Amino acid sequence: MKIAEIEPTPNPNAMKFVLTEAVTHGFVTRSFEDFNQASAVPLAKAIFEIDHVISVYFADRWITVTQDGGADWSQLLRAVAEPIRAASFADANPEGGLSVSGDDTDDSDLPGMDDPRLPMIRETIDEHIMPFLAGDGGGLKIMGLVDNQLLVRYEGACGTCPASMTGTLLAIENLLQVEVDPELYVATV
């Protein structure tokens, strides 16, 4: 895969590698939080084999890599770029067609997924929130809706970014209160 550019994110411990070709099909994202989650995807596994890497996130034509803060980015960037450049599309996808985090779109077992507000919540997030999170190398996944509390999990650069737990979370909550329901509040899991 060819790296078009490497972009810093608002999270000082995450960098976004913008590629010239896709690493996922359609709107699928894949979030790997440890080596075991990455074991079925050769490229994610190779990146996790690099010291200090704590998270890898694939989306469309980019990969976000988050480190533990113990490495100098100038050296770590070269180490991470090597397996990316050597990879093919097949290396960025599960071996043997196994499902991995992000592939499973059936979230019906999560709490509150039958709430009538959910389609409007998803539409608002998809149109007004996700483009900004993606621009910063991250994303979010809805993990449930319990009464008036929307549970979300940040992914990619957003997963460990201090701003995502304060200002960004408040902005999401304010938007959903205006667009969907003034009683909604948002919490991370």
Coordinates of N, CA and C in Angstrom, one line a residue:
M1 N 0.8 -1.2 0.0 CA 0.0 0.0 0.0 C 0.9 1.2 0.0
K2 N 0.4 2.2 -0.7 CA 1.2 3.5 -0.8 C 0.6 4.5 0.2
I3 N 1.5 5.1 1.0 CA 1.1 6.1 2.0 C 1.1 7.5 1.2
A4 N 0.0 8.1 1.2 CA -0.1 9.4 0.5 C 0.4 10.5 1.4
E5 N 0.1 10.4 2.7 CA 0.6 11.4 3.7 C 0.3 10.8 5.1
I6 N 1.1 11.5 6.0 CA 0.9 11.1 7.4 C 0.5 12.4 8.1
E7 N -0.7 12.3 8.8 CA -1.2 13.5 9.5 C -1.3 13.4 11.0
P8 N -0.9 14.4 11.7 CA -1.1 14.4 13.2 C -2.6 14.5 13.5
T9 N -3.0 14.0 14.6 CA -4.3 14.1 15.0 C -4.4 15.0 16.3
P10 N -5.5 15.4 16.8 CA -5.6 16.2 18.0 C -5.0 15.4 19.2
N11 N -5.0 14.1 19.1 CA -4.4 13.2 20.1 C -2.9 13.1 19.9
P12 N -2.1 13.7 20.8 CA -0.7 13.6 20.5 C -0.1 12.2 20.5
N13 N -0.8 11.2 20.9 CA -0.3 9.9 20.8 C -0.9 9.1 19.6
A14 N -1.5 9.7 18.7 CA -2.1 9.1 17.5 C -1.7 9.8 16.2
M15 N -1.4 9.0 15.2 CA -1.1 9.5 13.9 C -2.0 8.8 12.9
K16 N -2.3 9.5 11.8 CA -3.2 9.0 10.8 C -2.4 8.9 9.5
F17 N -2.4 7.6 9.0 CA -1.7 7.3 7.7 C -2.7 7.3 6.6
V18 N -2.7 8.3 5.7 CA -3.6 8.4 4.6 C -3.0 7.6 3.5
L19 N -3.8 6.7 2.9 CA -3.4 5.8 1.9 C -3.9 6.1 0.5
T20 N -3.3 5.6 -0.6 CA -3.8 5.8 -1.9 C -4.9 4.8 -2.3
E21 N -5.1 3.8 -1.5 CA -6.1 2.7 -1.7 C -6.8 2.4 -0.4
A22 N -7.9 1.7 -0.6 CA -8.7 1.4 0.6 C -8.2 0.2 1.4
V23 N -8.4 0.3 2.7 CA -8.1 -0.9 3.6 C -9.3 -1.6 4.0
T24 N -10.5 -1.0 3.8 CA -11.8 -1.7 4.1 C -12.7 -1.5 2.9
H25 N -13.8 -2.3 2.9 CA -14.8 -2.2 1.9 C -15.9 -1.3 2.4
G26 N -16.5 -0.4 1.6 CA -17.7 0.3 2.0 C -17.4 1.2 3.3
F27 N -18.3 1.1 4.2 CA -18.2 2.0 5.4 C -17.7 1.2 6.6
V28 N -17.2 0.0 6.4 CA -16.7 -0.8 7.4 C -15.4 -0.2 8.1
T29 N -15.4 -0.2 9.4 CA -14.2 0.2 10.1 C -13.8 -0.9 11.0
R30 N -12.5 -1.0 11.3 CA -12.0 -2.0 12.2 C -11.2 -1.4 13.3
S31 N -11.5 -1.7 14.5 CA -10.8 -1.1 15.6 C -10.1 -2.3 16.4
F32 N -8.8 -2.2 16.6 CA -8.1 -3.2 17.3 C -7.5 -2.6 18.5
E33 N -7.8 -3.1 19.7 CA -7.3 -2.5 20.9 C -6.2 -3.3 21.5
D34 N -5.9 -4.5 21.0 CA -4.7 -5.3 21.5 C -4.3 -6.3 20.4
F35 N -3.2 -6.9 20.7 CA -2.6 -7.9 19.7 C -3.6 -9.0 19.5
N36 N -4.3 -9.5 20.5 CA -5.2 -10.6 20.3 C -6.3 -10.3 19.3
Q37 N -6.9 -9.1 19.4 CA -7.9 -8.7 18.5 C -7.4 -8.6 17.1
A38 N -6.1 -8.3 16.9 CA -5.5 -8.1 15.6 C -5.0 -9.4 15.0
S39 N -5.0 -10.5 15.7 CA -4.3 -11.7 15.3 C -4.8 -12.3 14.0
A40 N -6.1 -12.0 13.6 CA -6.6 -12.5 12.4 C -6.4 -11.6 11.2
V41 N -5.8 -10.4 11.4 CA -5.6 -9.5 10.3 C -4.1 -9.2 10.2
P42 N -3.5 -9.7 9.2 CA -2.0 -9.6 9.1 C -1.4 -8.2 9.3
L43 N -2.0 -7.3 8.6 CA -1.5 -5.9 8.7 C -1.6 -5.4 10.1
A44 N -2.8 -5.5 10.8 CA -2.9 -5.0 12.1 C -2.0 -5.8 13.1
K45 N -1.8 -7.1 12.9 CA -0.9 -7.9 13.7 C 0.5 -7.3 13.6
A46 N 0.9 -7.1 12.3 CA 2.3 -6.6 12.1 C 2.5 -5.2 12.8
I47 N 1.5 -4.4 12.8 CA 1.7 -3.1 13.4 C 1.7 -3.2 14.9
F48 N 0.9 -4.1 15.5 CA 1.0 -4.4 16.9 C 2.3 -5.0 17.4
E49 N 3.0 -5.6 16.5 CA 4.3 -6.2 16.9 C 5.4 -5.1 17.1
I50 N 5.0 -3.9 16.8 CA 6.0 -2.7 17.0 C 5.8 -2.2 18.4
D51 N 6.9 -2.1 19.1 CA 6.8 -1.6 20.5 C 6.1 -0.3 20.6
H52 N 5.3 -0.1 21.7 CA 4.6 1.1 22.0 C 3.3 1.3 21.3
V53 N 2.9 0.5 20.3 CA 1.6 0.6 19.7 C 0.5 0.0 20.6
I54 N -0.5 0.7 20.9 CA -1.6 0.3 21.7 C -3.0 0.2 21.0
S55 N -3.1 0.7 19.8 CA -4.4 0.7 19.1 C -4.1 0.9 17.6
V56 N -4.9 0.2 16.8 CA -4.9 0.3 15.4 C -6.3 0.4 14.9
Y57 N -6.6 1.4 14.0 CA -7.9 1.6 13.5 C -7.9 1.8 12.0
F58 N -8.7 0.9 11.3 CA -8.8 1.0 9.8 C -10.1 1.6 9.4
A59 N -10.1 2.5 8.5 CA -11.3 3.1 7.9 C -11.0 3.6 6.5
D60 N -11.8 3.1 5.6 CA -11.7 3.6 4.2 C -10.3 3.6 3.7
R61 N -9.7 4.7 3.5 CA -8.3 4.9 2.9 C -7.3 5.4 4.0
W62 N -7.6 5.0 5.2 CA -6.6 5.5 6.2 C -6.5 4.5 7.4
I63 N -5.4 4.6 8.1 CA -5.1 3.8 9.3 C -4.6 4.8 10.3
T64 N -5.2 4.7 11.5 CA -4.7 5.5 12.7 C -4.0 4.5 13.6
V65 N -2.9 4.9 14.0 CA -2.1 4.2 15.0 C -1.9 5.0 16.2
T66 N -2.2 4.4 17.4 CA -2.0 5.1 18.7 C -0.9 4.4 19.5
Q67 N -0.1 5.2 20.0 CA 1.0 4.7 20.9 C 0.8 5.0 22.3
D68 N 1.6 4.4 23.2 CA 1.5 4.6 24.6 C 2.1 5.9 25.2
G69 N 2.7 6.7 24.3 CA 3.4 7.9 24.7 C 4.8 7.7 25.1
G70 N 5.3 6.5 25.0 CA 6.7 6.2 25.4 C 7.7 6.2 24.2
A71 N 7.2 6.5 23.0 CA 8.1 6.5 21.8 C 8.1 7.9 21.2
D72 N 9.2 8.2 20.5 CA 9.4 9.4 19.7 C 8.7 9.1 18.4
W73 N 7.8 10.0 18.0 CA 7.1 9.7 16.7 C 8.0 9.6 15.5
S74 N 9.1 10.4 15.5 CA 9.9 10.4 14.3 C 10.5 9.0 14.0
Q75 N 10.8 8.2 15.1 CA 11.3 6.9 14.9 C 10.1 5.9 14.7
L76 N 9.0 6.1 15.5 CA 7.9 5.2 15.4 C 7.2 5.2 14.0
L77 N 7.1 6.4 13.4 CA 6.5 6.6 12.1 C 7.2 5.7 11.1
R78 N 8.5 5.7 11.1 CA 9.2 4.8 10.1 C 8.9 3.3 10.4
A79 N 8.9 2.9 11.6 CA 8.6 1.5 11.9 C 7.2 1.1 11.5
V80 N 6.2 2.0 11.7 CA 4.8 1.7 11.4 C 4.7 1.7 9.8
A81 N 5.3 2.6 9.2 CA 5.2 2.8 7.7 C 5.7 1.5 7.0
E82 N 6.6 0.8 7.5 CA 7.2 -0.3 6.9 C 6.2 -1.4 6.6
P83 N 5.4 -1.9 7.6 CA 4.5 -3.0 7.3 C 3.3 -2.4 6.4
I84 N 3.0 -1.2 6.6 CA 1.9 -0.6 5.7 C 2.3 -0.6 4.3
R85 N 3.5 -0.2 4.0 CA 4.0 -0.2 2.6 C 4.1 -1.6 2.0
A86 N 4.4 -2.5 2.8 CA 4.6 -3.9 2.4 C 3.2 -4.7 2.2
A87 N 2.1 -4.1 2.7 CA 0.8 -4.8 2.8 C 0.0 -4.6 1.5
S88 N -0.9 -5.6 1.3 CA -1.9 -5.5 0.3 C -3.2 -5.4 0.9
F89 N -4.3 -5.2 0.1 CA -5.6 -5.1 0.6 C -6.0 -6.4 1.4
A90 N -5.5 -7.5 0.9 CA -5.8 -8.8 1.6 C -5.2 -8.8 3.0
D91 N -4.0 -8.2 3.2 CA -3.4 -8.2 4.5 C -4.2 -7.3 5.5
A92 N -5.0 -6.4 5.0 CA -5.8 -5.5 5.9 C -7.1 -6.1 6.3
N93 N -7.4 -7.3 5.8 CA -8.7 -8.0 6.0 C -8.5 -9.3 6.7
P94 N -9.5 -9.8 7.4 CA -9.4 -11.1 8.1 C -9.0 -12.3 7.3
E95 N -8.0 -13.0 7.8 CA -7.7 -14.3 7.1 C -8.8 -15.3 7.2
G96 N -9.1 -15.9 6.1 CA -10.2 -16.9 6.1 C -11.6 -16.4 6.2
G97 N -11.7 -15.0 6.0 CA -13.0 -14.4 6.0 C -13.6 -14.3 7.4
L98 N -12.8 -14.5 8.5 CA -13.3 -14.4 9.8 C -13.8 -13.0 10.1
S99 N -14.8 -12.9 10.9 CA -15.3 -11.6 11.3 C -14.4 -11.0 12.4
V100 N -14.2 -9.7 12.3 CA -13.4 -9.0 13.4 C -14.2 -7.8 13.8
S101 N -13.7 -7.1 14.8 CA -14.4 -5.9 15.3 C -14.6 -4.9 14.2
G102 N -15.8 -4.4 14.0 CA -16.1 -3.5 13.0 C -16.8 -4.2 11.8
D103 N -16.7 -5.5 11.6 CA -17.3 -6.2 10.6 C -18.8 -6.5 10.9
D104 N -19.0 -6.7 12.2 CA -20.3 -7.1 12.7 C -21.3 -5.9 12.8
T105 N -22.2 -5.8 11.9 CA -23.2 -4.7 11.9 C -24.4 -5.0 12.7
D106 N -24.6 -6.3 13.2 CA -25.8 -6.6 14.0 C -25.5 -6.3 15.4
D107 N -26.1 -5.1 15.8 CA -26.0 -4.7 17.2 C -27.3 -4.8 17.9
S108 N -28.2 -5.6 17.4 CA -29.5 -5.8 18.0 C -29.5 -6.3 19.5
D109 N -28.4 -6.9 19.9 CA -28.3 -7.4 21.2 C -27.9 -6.4 22.2
L110 N -27.5 -5.2 21.7 CA -27.1 -4.1 22.6 C -28.4 -3.4 23.2
P111 N -28.3 -2.9 24.4 CA -29.5 -2.3 25.1 C -30.1 -1.1 24.3
G112 N -31.4 -1.1 24.2 CA -32.1 0.0 23.6 C -32.0 0.2 22.1
M113 N -31.5 -0.8 21.4 CA -31.4 -0.7 20.0 C -32.7 -0.7 19.2
D114 N -33.8 -0.9 19.9 CA -35.1 -0.8 19.3 C -35.8 0.5 19.7
D115 N -35.1 1.4 20.3 CA -35.7 2.7 20.7 C -36.0 3.5 19.4
P116 N -37.2 4.1 19.3 CA -37.6 4.8 18.1 C -36.7 6.0 17.8
R117 N -36.0 6.5 18.8 CA -35.1 7.7 18.5 C -33.8 7.3 17.8
L118 N -33.5 6.0 17.8 CA -32.2 5.6 17.3 C -31.9 5.9 15.8
P119 N -32.9 5.7 14.9 CA -32.6 6.1 13.5 C -32.2 7.6 13.4
M120 N -32.9 8.5 14.1 CA -32.6 9.9 14.1 C -31.2 10.2 14.7
I121 N -30.9 9.5 15.8 CA -29.6 9.6 16.4 C -28.5 9.2 15.5
R122 N -28.7 8.0 14.8 CA -27.7 7.5 13.9 C -27.5 8.5 12.7
E123 N -28.6 9.0 12.2 CA -28.5 10.0 11.1 C -27.8 11.2 11.5
T124 N -28.1 11.7 12.7 CA -27.4 13.0 13.1 C -25.9 12.7 13.3
I125 N -25.6 11.6 13.9 CA -24.1 11.3 14.1 C -23.4 11.1 12.8
D126 N -24.0 10.3 11.9 CA -23.4 10.0 10.6 C -23.2 11.3 9.8
E127 N -24.1 12.2 9.8 CA -24.0 13.4 9.0 C -23.2 14.5 9.6
H128 N -23.3 14.7 11.0 CA -22.7 15.8 11.6 C -21.5 15.5 12.5
I129 N -21.3 14.3 12.9 CA -20.2 14.0 13.9 C -19.1 13.2 13.2
M130 N -19.5 12.1 12.5 CA -18.5 11.2 12.0 C -17.5 11.8 11.0
P131 N -17.9 12.8 10.1 CA -16.9 13.4 9.3 C -15.8 14.1 10.0
F132 N -16.2 14.7 11.1 CA -15.2 15.4 11.9 C -14.3 14.5 12.7
L133 N -14.9 13.4 13.2 CA -14.1 12.4 13.9 C -13.1 11.7 12.9
A134 N -13.6 11.4 11.8 CA -12.8 10.7 10.7 C -11.7 11.7 10.3
G135 N -11.9 12.9 10.2 CA -10.9 13.9 9.8 C -9.8 13.9 10.8
D136 N -10.1 13.6 12.1 CA -9.1 13.6 13.1 C -8.6 12.1 13.4
G137 N -8.9 11.2 12.5 CA -8.4 9.9 12.6 C -9.1 8.9 13.5
G138 N -10.4 9.2 13.8 CA -11.2 8.4 14.7 C -12.6 8.2 14.3
G139 N -13.3 7.7 15.2 CA -14.8 7.4 15.0 C -15.4 7.0 16.3
L140 N -16.7 6.6 16.2 CA -17.4 6.2 17.4 C -18.4 5.1 17.0
K141 N -18.7 4.3 18.0 CA -19.7 3.2 17.8 C -20.7 3.4 18.9
I142 N -22.0 3.3 18.5 CA -23.1 3.3 19.5 C -23.1 2.0 20.2
M143 N -23.1 2.0 21.5 CA -23.0 0.8 22.3 C -24.3 0.5 23.0
G144 N -25.3 1.4 22.9 CA -26.6 1.2 23.5 C -27.3 2.5 23.8
L145 N -28.6 2.4 24.1 CA -29.4 3.5 24.6 C -30.2 3.1 25.7
V146 N -29.9 3.5 26.9 CA -30.5 3.1 28.1 C -31.3 4.3 28.7
D147 N -32.6 4.3 28.6 CA -33.5 5.4 29.0 C -33.0 6.6 28.2
N148 N -32.5 7.6 28.7 CA -32.0 8.8 28.0 C -30.5 8.9 27.8
Q149 N -29.8 7.8 28.1 CA -28.4 7.8 28.1 C -27.9 7.0 26.9
L150 N -27.2 7.8 25.9 CA -26.7 7.1 24.7 C -25.2 6.7 25.1
L151 N -24.9 5.4 25.0 CA -23.6 4.9 25.3 C -22.8 4.8 24.0
V152 N -21.6 5.4 24.0 CA -20.8 5.3 22.8 C -19.4 4.9 23.2
R153 N -18.7 4.3 22.2 CA -17.3 3.9 22.4 C -16.5 4.6 21.3
Y154 N -15.5 5.4 21.7 CA -14.7 6.1 20.7 C -13.7 5.1 20.2
E155 N -13.3 5.3 18.9 CA -12.4 4.4 18.2 C -11.3 5.2 17.6
G156 N -10.2 4.6 17.3 CA -9.0 5.3 16.6 C -8.4 6.3 17.5
A157 N -8.0 7.4 16.9 CA -7.4 8.5 17.7 C -8.3 9.1 18.8
C158 N -9.6 9.0 18.6 CA -10.5 9.5 19.6 C -10.5 8.6 20.9
G159 N -10.1 7.4 20.8 CA -10.2 6.5 21.9 C -9.4 6.9 23.1
T160 N -8.3 7.5 22.9 CA -7.4 7.9 24.1 C -7.2 9.4 24.1
C161 N -7.9 10.2 23.3 CA -7.8 11.6 23.2 C -8.5 12.3 24.4
P162 N -7.7 13.1 25.1 CA -8.4 13.8 26.2 C -9.6 14.7 25.8
A163 N -9.5 15.3 24.6 CA -10.6 16.2 24.1 C -11.8 15.4 23.9
S164 N -11.7 14.2 23.5 CA -12.9 13.4 23.2 C -13.8 13.1 24.4
M165 N -13.1 13.1 25.5 CA -13.9 12.8 26.8 C -14.5 14.1 27.4
T166 N -14.2 15.2 26.9 CA -14.7 16.5 27.4 C -15.4 17.2 26.3
G167 N -14.7 18.1 25.6 CA -15.4 19.0 24.7 C -16.1 18.3 23.5
T168 N -15.5 17.2 23.0 CA -16.2 16.5 21.9 C -17.4 15.8 22.4
L169 N -17.3 15.2 23.5 CA -18.5 14.5 24.1 C -19.6 15.5 24.4
L170 N -19.3 16.6 24.9 CA -20.3 17.6 25.2 C -20.9 18.2 23.9
A171 N -20.1 18.3 22.8 CA -20.6 18.8 21.5 C -21.6 17.8 20.9
I172 N -21.2 16.5 21.0 CA -22.1 15.5 20.5 C -23.5 15.5 21.3
E173 N -23.4 15.6 22.6 CA -24.6 15.6 23.4 C -25.4 16.8 23.1
N174 N -24.8 18.0 23.0 CA -25.6 19.2 22.7 C -26.3 19.1 21.3
L175 N -25.6 18.6 20.3 CA -26.2 18.4 19.0 C -27.4 17.4 19.0
L176 N -27.2 16.3 19.7 CA -28.3 15.3 19.8 C -29.5 15.9 20.6
Q177 N -29.2 16.7 21.6 CA -30.3 17.3 22.3 C -31.1 18.3 21.5
V178 N -30.4 19.0 20.6 CA -31.1 20.0 19.7 C -31.8 19.2 18.6
E179 N -31.2 18.2 18.0 CA -31.7 17.5 16.8 C -32.7 16.4 17.1
V180 N -32.5 15.8 18.2 CA -33.3 14.5 18.5 C -34.2 14.6 19.7
D181 N -33.6 14.9 20.9 CA -34.3 14.9 22.1 C -33.6 15.7 23.2
P182 N -34.2 16.7 23.8 CA -33.5 17.5 24.8 C -33.2 16.8 26.0
E183 N -33.7 15.6 26.2 CA -33.5 14.8 27.4 C -32.3 13.9 27.3
L184 N -31.7 13.7 26.1 CA -30.6 12.8 25.9 C -29.3 13.3 26.5
Y185 N -28.5 12.4 27.0 CA -27.2 12.7 27.4 C -26.3 11.5 26.9
V186 N -25.0 11.8 26.7 CA -24.1 10.9 26.1 C -23.0 10.5 27.1
A187 N -22.7 9.2 27.2 CA -21.6 8.7 28.0 C -20.7 7.7 27.3
T188 N -19.5 7.7 27.6 CA -18.6 6.7 27.0 C -18.5 5.5 27.8
V189 N -18.2 4.4 27.1 CA -18.0 3.1 27.7 C -16.7 2.5 27.3

